[in-house]
PDB file of C-alpha atoms in Angstrom:
ATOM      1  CA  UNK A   1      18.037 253.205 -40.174  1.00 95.00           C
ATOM      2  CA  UNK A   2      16.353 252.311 -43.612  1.00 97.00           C
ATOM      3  CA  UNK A   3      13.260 253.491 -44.798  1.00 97.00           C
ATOM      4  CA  UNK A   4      11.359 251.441 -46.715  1.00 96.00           C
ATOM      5  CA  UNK A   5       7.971 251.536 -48.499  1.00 96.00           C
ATOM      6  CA  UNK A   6       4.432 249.019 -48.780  1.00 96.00           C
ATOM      7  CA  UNK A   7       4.030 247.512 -51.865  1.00 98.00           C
ATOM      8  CA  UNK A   8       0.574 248.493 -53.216  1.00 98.00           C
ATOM      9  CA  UNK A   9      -1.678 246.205 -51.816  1.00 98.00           C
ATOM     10  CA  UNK A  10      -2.547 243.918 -54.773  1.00 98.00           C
ATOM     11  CA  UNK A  11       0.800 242.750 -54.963  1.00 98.00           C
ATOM     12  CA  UNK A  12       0.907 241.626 -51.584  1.00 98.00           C
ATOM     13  CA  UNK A  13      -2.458 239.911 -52.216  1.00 98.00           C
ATOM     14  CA  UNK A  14      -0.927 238.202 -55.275  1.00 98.00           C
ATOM     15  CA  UNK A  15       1.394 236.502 -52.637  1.00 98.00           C
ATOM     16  CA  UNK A  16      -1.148 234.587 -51.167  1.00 99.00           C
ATOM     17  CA  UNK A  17      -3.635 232.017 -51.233  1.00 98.00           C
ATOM     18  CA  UNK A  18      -7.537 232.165 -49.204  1.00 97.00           C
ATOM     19  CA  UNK A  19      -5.737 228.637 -48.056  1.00 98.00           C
ATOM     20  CA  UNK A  20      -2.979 230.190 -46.012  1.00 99.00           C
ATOM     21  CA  UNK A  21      -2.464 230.350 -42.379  1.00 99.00           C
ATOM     22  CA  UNK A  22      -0.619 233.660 -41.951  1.00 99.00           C
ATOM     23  CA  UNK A  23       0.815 235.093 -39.208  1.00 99.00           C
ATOM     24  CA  UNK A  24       1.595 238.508 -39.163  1.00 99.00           C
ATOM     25  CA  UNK A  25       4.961 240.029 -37.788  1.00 98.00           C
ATOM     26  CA  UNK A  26       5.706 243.441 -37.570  1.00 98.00           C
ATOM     27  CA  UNK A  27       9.031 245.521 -36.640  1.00 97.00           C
ATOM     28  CA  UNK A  28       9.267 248.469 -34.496  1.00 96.00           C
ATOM     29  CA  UNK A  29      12.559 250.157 -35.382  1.00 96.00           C
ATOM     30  CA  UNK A  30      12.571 251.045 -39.111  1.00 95.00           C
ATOM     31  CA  UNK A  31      10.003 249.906 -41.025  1.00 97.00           C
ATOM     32  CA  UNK A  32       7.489 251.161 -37.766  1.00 97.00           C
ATOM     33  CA  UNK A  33       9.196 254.716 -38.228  1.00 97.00           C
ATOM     34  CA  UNK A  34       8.111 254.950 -41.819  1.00 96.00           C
ATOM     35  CA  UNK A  35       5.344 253.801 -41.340  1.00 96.00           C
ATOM     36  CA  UNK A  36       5.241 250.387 -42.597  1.00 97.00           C
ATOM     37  CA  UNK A  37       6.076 248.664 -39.386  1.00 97.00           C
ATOM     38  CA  UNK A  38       4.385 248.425 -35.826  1.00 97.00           C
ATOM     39  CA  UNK A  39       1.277 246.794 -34.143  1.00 96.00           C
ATOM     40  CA  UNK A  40      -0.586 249.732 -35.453  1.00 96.00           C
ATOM     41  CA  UNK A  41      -0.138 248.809 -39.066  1.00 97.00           C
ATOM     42  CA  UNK A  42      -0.083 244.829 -38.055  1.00 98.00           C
ATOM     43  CA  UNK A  43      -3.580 245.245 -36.850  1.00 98.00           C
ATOM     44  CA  UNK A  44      -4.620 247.328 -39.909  1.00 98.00           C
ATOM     45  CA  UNK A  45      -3.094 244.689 -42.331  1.00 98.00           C
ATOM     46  CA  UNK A  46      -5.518 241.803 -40.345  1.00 98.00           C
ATOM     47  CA  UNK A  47      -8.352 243.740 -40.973  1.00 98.00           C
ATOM     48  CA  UNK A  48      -7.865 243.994 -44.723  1.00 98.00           C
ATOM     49  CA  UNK A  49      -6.669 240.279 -44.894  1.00 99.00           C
ATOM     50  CA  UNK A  50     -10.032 239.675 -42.877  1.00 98.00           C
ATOM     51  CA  UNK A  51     -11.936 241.447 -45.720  1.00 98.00           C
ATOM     52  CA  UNK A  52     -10.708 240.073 -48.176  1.00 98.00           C
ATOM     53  CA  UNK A  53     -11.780 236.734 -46.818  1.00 98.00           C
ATOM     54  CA  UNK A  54      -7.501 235.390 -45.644  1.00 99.00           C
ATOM     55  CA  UNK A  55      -7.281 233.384 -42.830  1.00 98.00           C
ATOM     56  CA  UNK A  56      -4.752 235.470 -40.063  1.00 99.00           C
ATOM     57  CA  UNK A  57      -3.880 233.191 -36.959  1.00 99.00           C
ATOM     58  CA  UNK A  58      -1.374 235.244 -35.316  1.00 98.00           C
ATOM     59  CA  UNK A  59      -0.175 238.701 -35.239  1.00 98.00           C
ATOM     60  CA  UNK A  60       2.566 239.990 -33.299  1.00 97.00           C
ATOM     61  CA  UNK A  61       5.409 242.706 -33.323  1.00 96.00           C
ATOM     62  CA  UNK A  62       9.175 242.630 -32.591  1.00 97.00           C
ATOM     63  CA  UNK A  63      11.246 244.872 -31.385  1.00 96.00           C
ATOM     64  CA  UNK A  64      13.936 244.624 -34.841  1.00 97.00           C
ATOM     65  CA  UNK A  65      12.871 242.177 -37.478  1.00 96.00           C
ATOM     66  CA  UNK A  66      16.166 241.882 -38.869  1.00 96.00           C
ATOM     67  CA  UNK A  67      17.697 241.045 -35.298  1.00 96.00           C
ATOM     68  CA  UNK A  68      17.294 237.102 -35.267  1.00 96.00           C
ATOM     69  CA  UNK A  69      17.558 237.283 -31.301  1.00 95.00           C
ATOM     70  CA  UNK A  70      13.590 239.001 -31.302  1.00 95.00           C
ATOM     71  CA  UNK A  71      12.111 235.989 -32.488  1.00 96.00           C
ATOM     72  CA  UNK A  72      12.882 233.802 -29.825  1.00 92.00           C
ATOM     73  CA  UNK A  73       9.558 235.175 -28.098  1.00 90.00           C
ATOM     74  CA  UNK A  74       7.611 236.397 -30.646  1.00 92.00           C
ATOM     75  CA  UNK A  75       4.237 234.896 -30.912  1.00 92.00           C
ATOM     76  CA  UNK A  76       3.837 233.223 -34.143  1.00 96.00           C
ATOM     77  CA  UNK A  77       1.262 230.528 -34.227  1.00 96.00           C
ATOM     78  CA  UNK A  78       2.486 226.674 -35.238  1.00 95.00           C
ATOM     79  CA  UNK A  79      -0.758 226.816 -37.099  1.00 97.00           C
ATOM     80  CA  UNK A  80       0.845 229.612 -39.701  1.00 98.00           C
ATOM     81  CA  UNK A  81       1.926 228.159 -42.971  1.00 99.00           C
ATOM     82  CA  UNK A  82       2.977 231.725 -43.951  1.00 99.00           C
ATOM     83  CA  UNK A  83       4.441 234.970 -42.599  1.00 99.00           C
ATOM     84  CA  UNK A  84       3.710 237.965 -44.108  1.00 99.00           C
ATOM     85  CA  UNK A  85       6.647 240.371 -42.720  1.00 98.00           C
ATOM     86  CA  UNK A  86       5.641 244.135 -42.245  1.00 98.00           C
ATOM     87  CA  UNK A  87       9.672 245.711 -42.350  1.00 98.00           C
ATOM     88  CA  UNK A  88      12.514 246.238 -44.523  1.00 96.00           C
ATOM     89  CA  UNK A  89      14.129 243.973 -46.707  1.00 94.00           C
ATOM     90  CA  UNK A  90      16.746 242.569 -44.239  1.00 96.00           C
ATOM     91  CA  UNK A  91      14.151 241.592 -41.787  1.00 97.00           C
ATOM     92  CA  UNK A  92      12.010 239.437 -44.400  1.00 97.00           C
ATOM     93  CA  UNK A  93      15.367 237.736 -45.782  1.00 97.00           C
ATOM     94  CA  UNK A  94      15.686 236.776 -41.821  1.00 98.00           C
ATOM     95  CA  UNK A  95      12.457 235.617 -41.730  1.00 98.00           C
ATOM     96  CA  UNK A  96      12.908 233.243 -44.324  1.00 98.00           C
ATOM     97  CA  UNK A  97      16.238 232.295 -43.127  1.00 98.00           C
ATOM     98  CA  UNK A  98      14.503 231.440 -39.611  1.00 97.00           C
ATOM     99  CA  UNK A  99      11.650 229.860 -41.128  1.00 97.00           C
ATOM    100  CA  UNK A 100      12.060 227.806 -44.090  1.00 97.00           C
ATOM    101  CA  UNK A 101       9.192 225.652 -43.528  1.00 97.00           C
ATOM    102  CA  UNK A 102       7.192 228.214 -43.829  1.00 98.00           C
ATOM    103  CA  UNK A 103       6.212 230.841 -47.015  1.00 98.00           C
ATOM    104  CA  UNK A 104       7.640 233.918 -46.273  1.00 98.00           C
ATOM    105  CA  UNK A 105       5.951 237.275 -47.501  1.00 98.00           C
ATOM    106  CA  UNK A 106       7.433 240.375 -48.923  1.00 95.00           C
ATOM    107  CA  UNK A 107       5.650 243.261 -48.514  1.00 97.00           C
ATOM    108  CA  UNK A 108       7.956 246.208 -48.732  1.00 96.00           C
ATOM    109  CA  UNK A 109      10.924 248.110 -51.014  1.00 96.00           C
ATOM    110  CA  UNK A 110      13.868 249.795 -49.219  1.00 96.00           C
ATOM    111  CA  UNK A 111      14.280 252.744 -50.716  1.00 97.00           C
ATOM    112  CA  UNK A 112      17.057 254.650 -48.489  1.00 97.00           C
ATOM    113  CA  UNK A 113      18.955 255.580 -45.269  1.00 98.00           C
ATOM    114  CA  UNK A 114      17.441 257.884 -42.488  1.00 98.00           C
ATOM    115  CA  UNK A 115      17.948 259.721 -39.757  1.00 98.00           C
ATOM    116  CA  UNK A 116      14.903 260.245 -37.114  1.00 97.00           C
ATOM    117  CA  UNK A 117      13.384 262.277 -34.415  1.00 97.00           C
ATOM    118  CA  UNK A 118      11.143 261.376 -32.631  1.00 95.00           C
ATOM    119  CA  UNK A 119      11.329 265.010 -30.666  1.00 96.00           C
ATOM    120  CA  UNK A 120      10.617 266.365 -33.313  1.00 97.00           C
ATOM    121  CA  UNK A 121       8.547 264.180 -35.273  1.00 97.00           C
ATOM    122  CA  UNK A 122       9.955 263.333 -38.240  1.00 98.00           C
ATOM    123  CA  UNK A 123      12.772 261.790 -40.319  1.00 98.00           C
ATOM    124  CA  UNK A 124      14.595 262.702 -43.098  1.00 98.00           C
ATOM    125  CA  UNK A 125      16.213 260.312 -46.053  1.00 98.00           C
ATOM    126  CA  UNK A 126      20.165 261.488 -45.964  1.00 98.00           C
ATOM    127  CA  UNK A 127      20.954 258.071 -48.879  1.00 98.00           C
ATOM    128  CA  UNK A 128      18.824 256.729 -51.342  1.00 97.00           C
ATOM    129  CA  UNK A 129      19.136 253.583 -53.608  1.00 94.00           C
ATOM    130  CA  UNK A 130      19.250 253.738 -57.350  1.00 95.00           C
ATOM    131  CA  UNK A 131      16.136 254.993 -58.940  1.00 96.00           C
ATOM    132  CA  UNK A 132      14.676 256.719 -55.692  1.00 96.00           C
ATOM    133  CA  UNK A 133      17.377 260.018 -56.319  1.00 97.00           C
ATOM    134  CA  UNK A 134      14.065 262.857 -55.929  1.00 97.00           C
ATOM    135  CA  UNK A 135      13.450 261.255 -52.368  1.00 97.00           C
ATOM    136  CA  UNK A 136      17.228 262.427 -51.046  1.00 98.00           C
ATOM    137  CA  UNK A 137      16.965 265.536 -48.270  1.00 97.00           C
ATOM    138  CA  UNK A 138      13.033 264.416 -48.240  1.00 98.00           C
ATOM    139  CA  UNK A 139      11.718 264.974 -44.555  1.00 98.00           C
ATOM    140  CA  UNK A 140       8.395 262.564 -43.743  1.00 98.00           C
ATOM    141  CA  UNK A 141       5.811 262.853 -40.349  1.00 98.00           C
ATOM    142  CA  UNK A 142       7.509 260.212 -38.197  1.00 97.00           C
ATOM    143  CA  UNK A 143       5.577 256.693 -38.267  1.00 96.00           C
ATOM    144  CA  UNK A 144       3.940 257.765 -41.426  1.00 96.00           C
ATOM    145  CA  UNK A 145       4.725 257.939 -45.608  1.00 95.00           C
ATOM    146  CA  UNK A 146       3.514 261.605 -44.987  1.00 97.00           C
ATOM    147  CA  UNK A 147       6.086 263.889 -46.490  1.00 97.00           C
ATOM    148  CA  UNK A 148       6.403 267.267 -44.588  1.00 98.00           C
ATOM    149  CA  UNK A 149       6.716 270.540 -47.109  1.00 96.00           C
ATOM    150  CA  UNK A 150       9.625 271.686 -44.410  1.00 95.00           C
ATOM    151  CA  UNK A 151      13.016 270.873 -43.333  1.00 93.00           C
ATOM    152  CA  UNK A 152      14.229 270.471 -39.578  1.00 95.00           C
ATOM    153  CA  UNK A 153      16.703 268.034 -39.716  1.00 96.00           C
TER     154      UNK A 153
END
Protein backbone atom coordinates (compact mmCIF):
# COMPACT_ATOMS: atom_id res chain seq x y z
CA UNK A 1 0.00 0.00 0.00
CA UNK A 2 1.05 3.74 -0.60
CA UNK A 3 0.24 6.50 1.43
CA UNK A 4 -0.26 9.51 -0.04
CA UNK A 5 -1.17 13.08 1.01
CA UNK A 6 -4.02 16.14 -0.19
CA UNK A 7 -2.56 18.86 -1.77
CA UNK A 8 -3.56 22.01 0.18
CA UNK A 9 -6.68 22.97 -1.08
CA UNK A 10 -5.86 26.05 -3.21
CA UNK A 11 -3.91 24.09 -5.45
CA UNK A 12 -6.55 21.82 -6.21
CA UNK A 13 -8.80 24.87 -6.76
CA UNK A 14 -6.18 26.28 -9.16
CA UNK A 15 -7.04 23.12 -11.28
CA UNK A 16 -10.29 24.15 -12.09
CA UNK A 17 -12.63 26.35 -13.67
CA UNK A 18 -16.53 27.57 -12.04
CA UNK A 19 -17.23 26.14 -15.84
CA UNK A 20 -16.41 22.53 -15.11
CA UNK A 21 -18.58 19.58 -14.79
CA UNK A 22 -16.69 17.44 -12.26
CA UNK A 23 -17.26 14.27 -11.14
CA UNK A 24 -15.76 13.11 -8.19
CA UNK A 25 -14.09 9.57 -7.76
CA UNK A 26 -12.73 8.31 -4.79
CA UNK A 27 -10.61 5.01 -3.86
CA UNK A 28 -11.08 2.83 -0.97
CA UNK A 29 -7.82 0.90 -0.57
CA UNK A 30 -4.93 3.37 -0.10
CA UNK A 31 -5.59 6.69 -0.49
CA UNK A 32 -9.12 5.89 1.84
CA UNK A 33 -6.62 4.43 4.56
CA UNK A 34 -4.73 7.67 4.80
CA UNK A 35 -7.20 9.43 4.69
CA UNK A 36 -7.42 10.98 1.40
CA UNK A 37 -9.65 8.44 -0.19
CA UNK A 38 -13.31 7.12 0.49
CA UNK A 39 -16.99 8.35 0.16
CA UNK A 40 -16.39 10.04 3.41
CA UNK A 41 -13.84 12.45 2.06
CA UNK A 42 -15.72 12.39 -1.60
CA UNK A 43 -18.69 13.86 0.07
CA UNK A 44 -16.59 16.38 2.09
CA UNK A 45 -14.70 17.50 -1.13
CA UNK A 46 -18.53 18.26 -2.84
CA UNK A 47 -19.34 20.31 -0.13
CA UNK A 48 -16.32 22.58 -0.41
CA UNK A 49 -16.55 22.53 -4.31
CA UNK A 50 -20.31 23.51 -3.56
CA UNK A 51 -19.02 26.52 -1.53
CA UNK A 52 -16.91 27.65 -3.47
CA UNK A 53 -19.57 28.01 -6.11
CA UNK A 54 -18.03 24.47 -8.69
CA UNK A 55 -20.46 22.68 -10.38
CA UNK A 56 -20.14 18.63 -9.00
CA UNK A 57 -22.44 16.23 -11.14
CA UNK A 58 -21.36 13.00 -9.90
CA UNK A 59 -19.60 11.52 -7.05
CA UNK A 60 -18.80 8.05 -6.57
CA UNK A 61 -16.13 5.64 -4.98
CA UNK A 62 -14.23 2.55 -6.24
CA UNK A 63 -13.06 -0.11 -4.71
CA UNK A 64 -8.97 0.53 -6.17
CA UNK A 65 -8.55 3.55 -8.36
CA UNK A 66 -5.53 2.32 -9.87
CA UNK A 67 -7.30 -1.11 -10.83
CA UNK A 68 -8.77 -0.17 -14.39
CA UNK A 69 -11.33 -3.18 -13.93
CA UNK A 70 -13.37 -0.76 -10.99
CA UNK A 71 -14.40 1.62 -13.44
CA UNK A 72 -16.43 -0.41 -15.49
CA UNK A 73 -19.38 0.41 -12.93
CA UNK A 74 -18.48 3.33 -11.37
CA UNK A 75 -20.93 6.10 -11.68
CA UNK A 76 -19.42 8.94 -13.42
CA UNK A 77 -21.84 11.24 -15.09
CA UNK A 78 -21.50 11.78 -19.21
CA UNK A 79 -22.25 15.29 -18.17
CA UNK A 80 -18.54 15.55 -16.33
CA UNK A 81 -15.99 17.37 -18.37
CA UNK A 82 -13.55 16.72 -15.47
CA UNK A 83 -12.57 14.20 -12.79
CA UNK A 84 -11.09 15.25 -9.88
CA UNK A 85 -9.44 11.84 -8.47
CA UNK A 86 -9.29 11.54 -4.56
CA UNK A 87 -6.14 8.57 -4.44
CA UNK A 88 -2.62 8.07 -5.10
CA UNK A 89 -0.72 8.90 -7.97
CA UNK A 90 -1.19 5.60 -9.93
CA UNK A 91 -4.88 5.82 -9.74
CA UNK A 92 -5.08 9.51 -11.30
CA UNK A 93 -2.45 8.47 -14.15
CA UNK A 94 -5.31 5.62 -14.78
CA UNK A 95 -7.81 7.97 -14.78
CA UNK A 96 -6.41 9.91 -17.40
CA UNK A 97 -5.39 6.94 -19.29
CA UNK A 98 -9.23 5.80 -19.18
CA UNK A 99 -10.49 9.10 -19.85
CA UNK A 100 -8.76 11.27 -22.19
CA UNK A 101 -11.66 13.21 -23.20
CA UNK A 102 -11.97 14.35 -20.16
CA UNK A 103 -9.58 16.82 -17.67
CA UNK A 104 -8.25 14.78 -15.19
CA UNK A 105 -7.47 16.23 -11.59
CA UNK A 106 -4.58 15.68 -9.32
CA UNK A 107 -5.15 16.11 -5.98
CA UNK A 108 -2.62 14.18 -4.00
CA UNK A 109 1.47 13.42 -3.43
CA UNK A 110 2.62 9.84 -2.66
CA UNK A 111 4.83 10.10 -0.18
CA UNK A 112 5.63 6.30 0.89
CA UNK A 113 4.88 2.56 1.44
CA UNK A 114 2.65 1.23 4.37
CA UNK A 115 1.61 -1.36 6.18
CA UNK A 116 -2.05 -1.23 7.94
CA UNK A 117 -4.31 -2.45 10.61
CA UNK A 118 -7.28 -2.01 10.68
CA UNK A 119 -7.45 -4.16 14.21
CA UNK A 120 -5.64 -2.04 15.47
CA UNK A 121 -6.26 1.15 13.93
CA UNK A 122 -3.53 2.42 12.38
CA UNK A 123 -0.72 2.23 9.80
CA UNK A 124 2.69 2.78 9.78
CA UNK A 125 5.08 4.17 6.72
CA UNK A 126 7.93 1.20 6.51
CA UNK A 127 9.45 3.30 2.76
CA UNK A 128 9.40 6.74 1.98
CA UNK A 129 10.25 8.67 -1.29
CA UNK A 130 12.99 11.21 -1.53
CA UNK A 131 12.47 14.25 0.53
CA UNK A 132 9.77 12.66 2.95
CA UNK A 133 12.95 10.68 5.08
CA UNK A 134 11.39 12.18 8.89
CA UNK A 135 8.01 10.37 7.93
CA UNK A 136 9.88 6.64 7.89
CA UNK A 137 8.70 4.32 11.15
CA UNK A 138 5.80 7.19 11.42
CA UNK A 139 2.53 5.39 12.73
CA UNK A 140 -0.91 7.52 11.66
CA UNK A 141 -4.87 6.84 13.12
CA UNK A 142 -6.08 4.61 10.28
CA UNK A 143 -8.34 6.60 7.62
CA UNK A 144 -6.86 9.77 8.87
CA UNK A 145 -3.36 12.15 8.37
CA UNK A 146 -3.48 11.91 12.27
CA UNK A 147 -0.07 10.81 13.41
CA UNK A 148 -0.19 8.67 16.66
CA UNK A 149 2.77 9.67 19.38
CA UNK A 150 3.10 5.56 19.74
CA UNK A 151 4.29 2.62 17.95
CA UNK A 152 2.32 -0.80 17.52
CA UNK A 153 3.28 -1.98 14.39
Amino acid sequence: MVKSKLLPLDKILSQLDKSDRIAIVACNNCARVCGVGGKENAEKMEEILDKEGYNVVSVCDVIAACNAYYYDDANISPAANTILVLSCPSGIRLVKRLFTDKKVITTTEIEGGIIASPTLGRYKVVEVFTGKEALKGKEYKIYTDVELKDTKL
